[in-house]
Amino acid sequence: MAVHEVVVDVMLKPEILDPAGQAVLNALPSLGLPAASSLRIGKHVELSLEAEDETAALELATKMAETLLANPVIEDFRVRPRHGG
Amino acid sequence: MAVHEVVVDVMLKPEILDPAGQAVLNALPSLGLPAASSLRIGKHVELSLEAEDETAALELATKMAETLLANPVIEDFRVRPRHGG
């Protein structure tokens, strides 16, 4: 059993409005920043857990994401190993 | 000028307490989920912007992150191109 570092990115589904992202998008020009054509804000979760191997670690993280980190009604998530980033 | 998709991940610096992450970490065992040894929650920003090339797009996103997306006093950020994830 080794410790594996995993990243879970949680985003609102594309059809769900993201007021926070919209607010940032609208603020860009008034701050003298270049405009973006879209900008959405989600959650970035970095976690360390013990597992036999990387595949098992990703499975455990997926279980966590499904039941606790993401709301499957309005959010999608992606799980990946964290390799220096 | 083409549209480039960029991801900015914003995390609290390691020395800054993350109460939200700690709450999730503590909730794992009571939900029948495997324990994690650490868990921290940050922001995951996906944006599209027009730029000459990928390097220019990443530079623009870095400028946005420095001035608007992250608070450099308490947060670190990473900028990367978004390739199918």
mmCIF file of C-alpha atoms in Angstrom:
data_model
loop_
_atom_site.group_PDB
_atom_site.id
_atom_site.type_symbol
_atom_site.label_atom_id
_atom_site.label_comp_id
_atom_site.label_asym_id
_atom_site.label_seq_id
_atom_site.Cartn_x
_atom_site.Cartn_y
_atom_site.Cartn_z
ATOM 1 C CA MET A 1 0.000 0.000 0.000
ATOM 2 C CA ALA A 2 1.483 3.301 -1.076
ATOM 3 C CA VAL A 3 0.184 6.830 -0.856
ATOM 4 C CA HIS A 4 -1.179 8.123 -4.163
ATOM 5 C CA GLU A 5 -1.961 11.703 -5.031
ATOM 6 C CA VAL A 6 -5.168 12.213 -6.964
ATOM 7 C CA VAL A 7 -6.919 15.264 -8.387
ATOM 8 C CA VAL A 8 -10.684 15.574 -8.757
ATOM 9 C CA ASP A 9 -11.986 18.486 -10.849
ATOM 10 C CA VAL A 10 -15.664 19.253 -10.374
ATOM 11 C CA MET A 11 -17.495 21.526 -12.840
ATOM 12 C CA LEU A 12 -21.090 22.610 -13.161
ATOM 13 C CA LYS A 13 -22.684 20.848 -16.144
ATOM 14 C CA PRO A 14 -22.584 23.010 -19.297
ATOM 15 C CA GLU A 15 -26.356 23.620 -19.174
ATOM 16 C CA ILE A 16 -26.222 24.951 -15.578
ATOM 17 C CA LEU A 17 -25.694 28.703 -15.157
ATOM 18 C CA ASP A 18 -22.451 29.739 -13.417
ATOM 19 C CA PRO A 19 -22.995 33.229 -11.931
ATOM 20 C CA ALA A 20 -19.532 33.373 -10.337
ATOM 21 C CA GLY A 21 -17.823 32.627 -13.638
ATOM 22 C CA GLN A 22 -20.079 35.105 -15.416
ATOM 23 C CA ALA A 23 -19.164 37.807 -12.890
ATOM 24 C CA VAL A 24 -15.446 37.231 -13.456
ATOM 25 C CA LEU A 25 -15.959 37.190 -17.233
ATOM 26 C CA ASN A 26 -17.760 40.541 -17.063
ATOM 27 C CA ALA A 27 -15.104 42.063 -14.800
ATOM 28 C CA LEU A 28 -12.164 41.346 -17.142
ATOM 29 C CA PRO A 29 -12.443 44.373 -19.487
ATOM 30 C CA SER A 30 -12.934 46.892 -16.664
ATOM 31 C CA LEU A 31 -9.691 45.652 -15.097
ATOM 32 C CA GLY A 32 -7.789 46.206 -18.335
ATOM 33 C CA LEU A 33 -7.522 42.478 -18.917
ATOM 34 C CA PRO A 34 -8.125 40.751 -22.262
ATOM 35 C CA ALA A 35 -11.675 39.506 -22.783
ATOM 36 C CA ALA A 36 -12.433 35.795 -22.600
ATOM 37 C CA SER A 37 -15.202 34.226 -24.654
ATOM 38 C CA SER A 38 -16.186 31.882 -21.839
ATOM 39 C CA LEU A 39 -15.142 31.350 -18.243
ATOM 40 C CA ARG A 40 -16.537 28.851 -15.759
ATOM 41 C CA ILE A 41 -15.452 28.182 -12.197
ATOM 42 C CA GLY A 42 -15.488 24.775 -10.540
ATOM 43 C CA LYS A 43 -13.752 22.987 -7.696
ATOM 44 C CA HIS A 44 -10.262 21.513 -7.759
ATOM 45 C CA VAL A 45 -9.722 18.871 -5.080
ATOM 46 C CA GLU A 46 -6.232 17.496 -4.349
ATOM 47 C CA LEU A 47 -6.129 14.454 -2.112
ATOM 48 C CA SER A 48 -3.716 11.783 -0.912
ATOM 49 C CA LEU A 49 -4.888 8.279 -0.129
ATOM 50 C CA GLU A 50 -3.484 4.818 0.461
ATOM 51 C CA ALA A 51 -4.151 2.248 -2.230
ATOM 52 C CA GLU A 52 -2.576 -0.842 -3.794
ATOM 53 C CA ASP A 53 -1.835 0.947 -7.048
ATOM 54 C CA GLU A 54 -2.807 3.976 -9.093
ATOM 55 C CA THR A 55 -5.866 2.304 -10.614
ATOM 56 C CA ALA A 56 -7.227 1.462 -7.165
ATOM 57 C CA ALA A 57 -6.525 5.024 -5.973
ATOM 58 C CA LEU A 58 -8.450 6.479 -8.907
ATOM 59 C CA GLU A 59 -11.365 4.120 -8.196
ATOM 60 C CA LEU A 60 -11.501 5.198 -4.555
ATOM 61 C CA ALA A 61 -11.371 8.864 -5.561
ATOM 62 C CA THR A 62 -14.175 8.285 -8.074
ATOM 63 C CA LYS A 63 -16.313 6.805 -5.277
ATOM 64 C CA MET A 64 -15.591 9.876 -3.127
ATOM 65 C CA ALA A 65 -16.448 12.204 -5.997
ATOM 66 C CA GLU A 66 -19.735 10.432 -6.716
ATOM 67 C CA THR A 67 -20.956 10.504 -3.133
ATOM 68 C CA LEU A 68 -19.398 13.582 -1.560
ATOM 69 C CA LEU A 69 -17.342 15.909 -3.771
ATOM 70 C CA ALA A 70 -19.752 16.387 -6.654
ATOM 71 C CA ASN A 71 -23.509 16.732 -6.943
ATOM 72 C CA PRO A 72 -24.311 14.469 -9.920
ATOM 73 C CA VAL A 73 -27.538 16.343 -10.635
ATOM 74 C CA ILE A 74 -25.760 19.570 -11.559
ATOM 75 C CA GLU A 75 -22.033 18.728 -11.712
ATOM 76 C CA ASP A 76 -19.619 16.624 -13.759
ATOM 77 C CA PHE A 77 -16.259 15.515 -12.410
ATOM 78 C CA ARG A 78 -12.947 14.211 -13.718
ATOM 79 C CA VAL A 79 -10.475 12.143 -11.715
ATOM 80 C CA ARG A 80 -6.785 11.916 -12.603
ATOM 81 C CA PRO A 81 -3.482 11.082 -10.941
ATOM 82 C CA ARG A 82 -1.534 14.113 -9.779
ATOM 83 C CA HIS A 83 1.942 14.104 -11.316
ATOM 84 C CA GLY A 84 3.697 17.288 -10.333
ATOM 85 C CA GLY A 85 0.653 19.391 -11.042
ATOM 86 C CA MET B 1 -6.004 34.554 -33.845
ATOM 87 C CA ALA B 2 -7.588 31.329 -32.710
ATOM 88 C CA VAL B 3 -9.584 30.442 -29.621
ATOM 89 C CA HIS B 4 -7.526 28.601 -27.020
ATOM 90 C CA GLU B 5 -8.857 26.722 -24.021
ATOM 91 C CA VAL B 6 -6.916 27.249 -20.819
ATOM 92 C CA VAL B 7 -7.263 25.891 -17.291
ATOM 93 C CA VAL B 8 -6.259 27.804 -14.165
ATOM 94 C CA ASP B 9 -6.130 25.835 -10.903
ATOM 95 C CA VAL B 10 -6.053 27.976 -7.767
ATOM 96 C CA MET B 11 -5.126 26.412 -4.401
ATOM 97 C CA LEU B 12 -4.639 27.859 -0.946
ATOM 98 C CA LYS B 13 -0.930 27.917 -0.090
ATOM 99 C CA PRO B 14 0.097 24.827 1.922
ATOM 100 C CA GLU B 15 0.567 26.875 5.104
ATOM 101 C CA ILE B 16 -2.986 28.305 4.942
ATOM 102 C CA LEU B 17 -5.722 26.334 6.727
ATOM 103 C CA ASP B 18 -8.448 24.891 4.483
ATOM 104 C CA PRO B 19 -11.550 24.351 6.657
ATOM 105 C CA ALA B 20 -13.695 23.141 3.736
ATOM 106 C CA GLY B 21 -11.152 20.479 2.797
ATOM 107 C CA GLN B 22 -10.779 19.482 6.443
ATOM 108 C CA ALA B 23 -14.563 19.088 6.777
ATOM 109 C CA VAL B 24 -14.692 16.786 3.757
ATOM 110 C CA LEU B 25 -11.689 14.808 5.045
ATOM 111 C CA ASN B 26 -13.416 14.298 8.400
ATOM 112 C CA ALA B 27 -16.696 13.283 6.755
ATOM 113 C CA LEU B 28 -15.215 10.438 4.668
ATOM 114 C CA PRO B 29 -15.221 7.635 7.310
ATOM 115 C CA SER B 30 -18.766 8.369 8.507
ATOM 116 C CA LEU B 31 -19.986 7.987 4.926
ATOM 117 C CA GLY B 32 -18.346 4.579 4.609
ATOM 118 C CA LEU B 33 -15.698 5.954 2.270
ATOM 119 C CA PRO B 34 -11.990 5.165 2.496
ATOM 120 C CA ALA B 35 -9.980 7.646 4.550
ATOM 121 C CA ALA B 36 -7.670 10.121 2.829
ATOM 122 C CA SER B 37 -4.485 11.355 4.469
ATOM 123 C CA SER B 38 -4.945 14.857 3.109
ATOM 124 C CA LEU B 39 -7.589 16.696 1.114
ATOM 125 C CA ARG B 40 -7.592 20.321 0.032
ATOM 126 C CA ILE B 41 -10.138 22.171 -2.063
ATOM 127 C CA GLY B 42 -9.314 24.930 -4.508
ATOM 128 C CA LYS B 43 -10.808 26.526 -7.589
ATOM 129 C CA HIS B 44 -10.728 25.117 -11.114
ATOM 130 C CA VAL B 45 -11.274 27.766 -13.788
ATOM 131 C CA GLU B 46 -11.850 26.796 -17.441
ATOM 132 C CA LEU B 47 -11.713 29.645 -19.911
ATOM 133 C CA SER B 48 -11.572 30.272 -23.657
ATOM 134 C CA LEU B 49 -9.747 33.253 -25.096
ATOM 135 C CA GLU B 50 -8.447 34.517 -28.404
ATOM 136 C CA ALA B 51 -4.685 34.602 -28.816
ATOM 137 C CA GLU B 52 -2.015 34.256 -31.492
ATOM 138 C CA ASP B 53 -0.833 30.903 -30.180
ATOM 139 C CA GLU B 54 -0.882 28.718 -27.098
ATOM 140 C CA THR B 55 2.023 30.507 -25.440
ATOM 141 C CA ALA B 56 0.263 33.859 -25.768
ATOM 142 C CA ALA B 57 -2.967 32.337 -24.431
ATOM 143 C CA LEU B 58 -1.163 30.989 -21.367
ATOM 144 C CA GLU B 59 0.457 34.392 -20.772
ATOM 145 C CA LEU B 60 -2.919 36.137 -20.901
ATOM 146 C CA ALA B 61 -4.420 33.582 -18.525
ATOM 147 C CA THR B 62 -1.491 34.049 -16.147
ATOM 148 C CA LYS B 63 -2.177 37.798 -16.105
ATOM 149 C CA MET B 64 -5.846 37.120 -15.306
ATOM 150 C CA ALA B 65 -4.886 34.705 -12.549
ATOM 151 C CA GLU B 66 -2.448 37.156 -10.962
ATOM 152 C CA THR B 67 -4.896 40.050 -10.872
ATOM 153 C CA LEU B 68 -8.338 38.493 -10.562
ATOM 154 C CA LEU B 69 -8.591 34.717 -10.161
ATOM 155 C CA ALA B 70 -6.103 34.192 -7.332
ATOM 156 C CA ASN B 71 -5.181 36.126 -4.209
ATOM 157 C CA PRO B 72 -1.367 35.942 -4.260
ATOM 158 C CA VAL B 73 -1.159 36.504 -0.505
ATOM 159 C CA ILE B 74 -2.852 33.211 0.340
ATOM 160 C CA GLU B 75 -3.147 31.304 -2.947
ATOM 161 C CA ASP B 76 -0.925 29.662 -5.558
ATOM 162 C CA PHE B 77 -2.094 28.992 -9.103
ATOM 163 C CA ARG B 78 -1.130 26.863 -12.085
ATOM 164 C CA VAL B 79 -1.991 27.621 -15.696
ATOM 165 C CA ARG B 80 -2.078 24.940 -18.410
ATOM 166 C CA PRO B 81 -3.648 24.372 -21.813
ATOM 167 C CA ARG B 82 -6.844 22.355 -21.717
ATOM 168 C CA HIS B 83 -6.524 19.316 -23.974
ATOM 169 C CA GLY B 84 -9.607 17.193 -23.608
ATOM 170 C CA GLY B 85 -9.659 17.559 -19.859
#
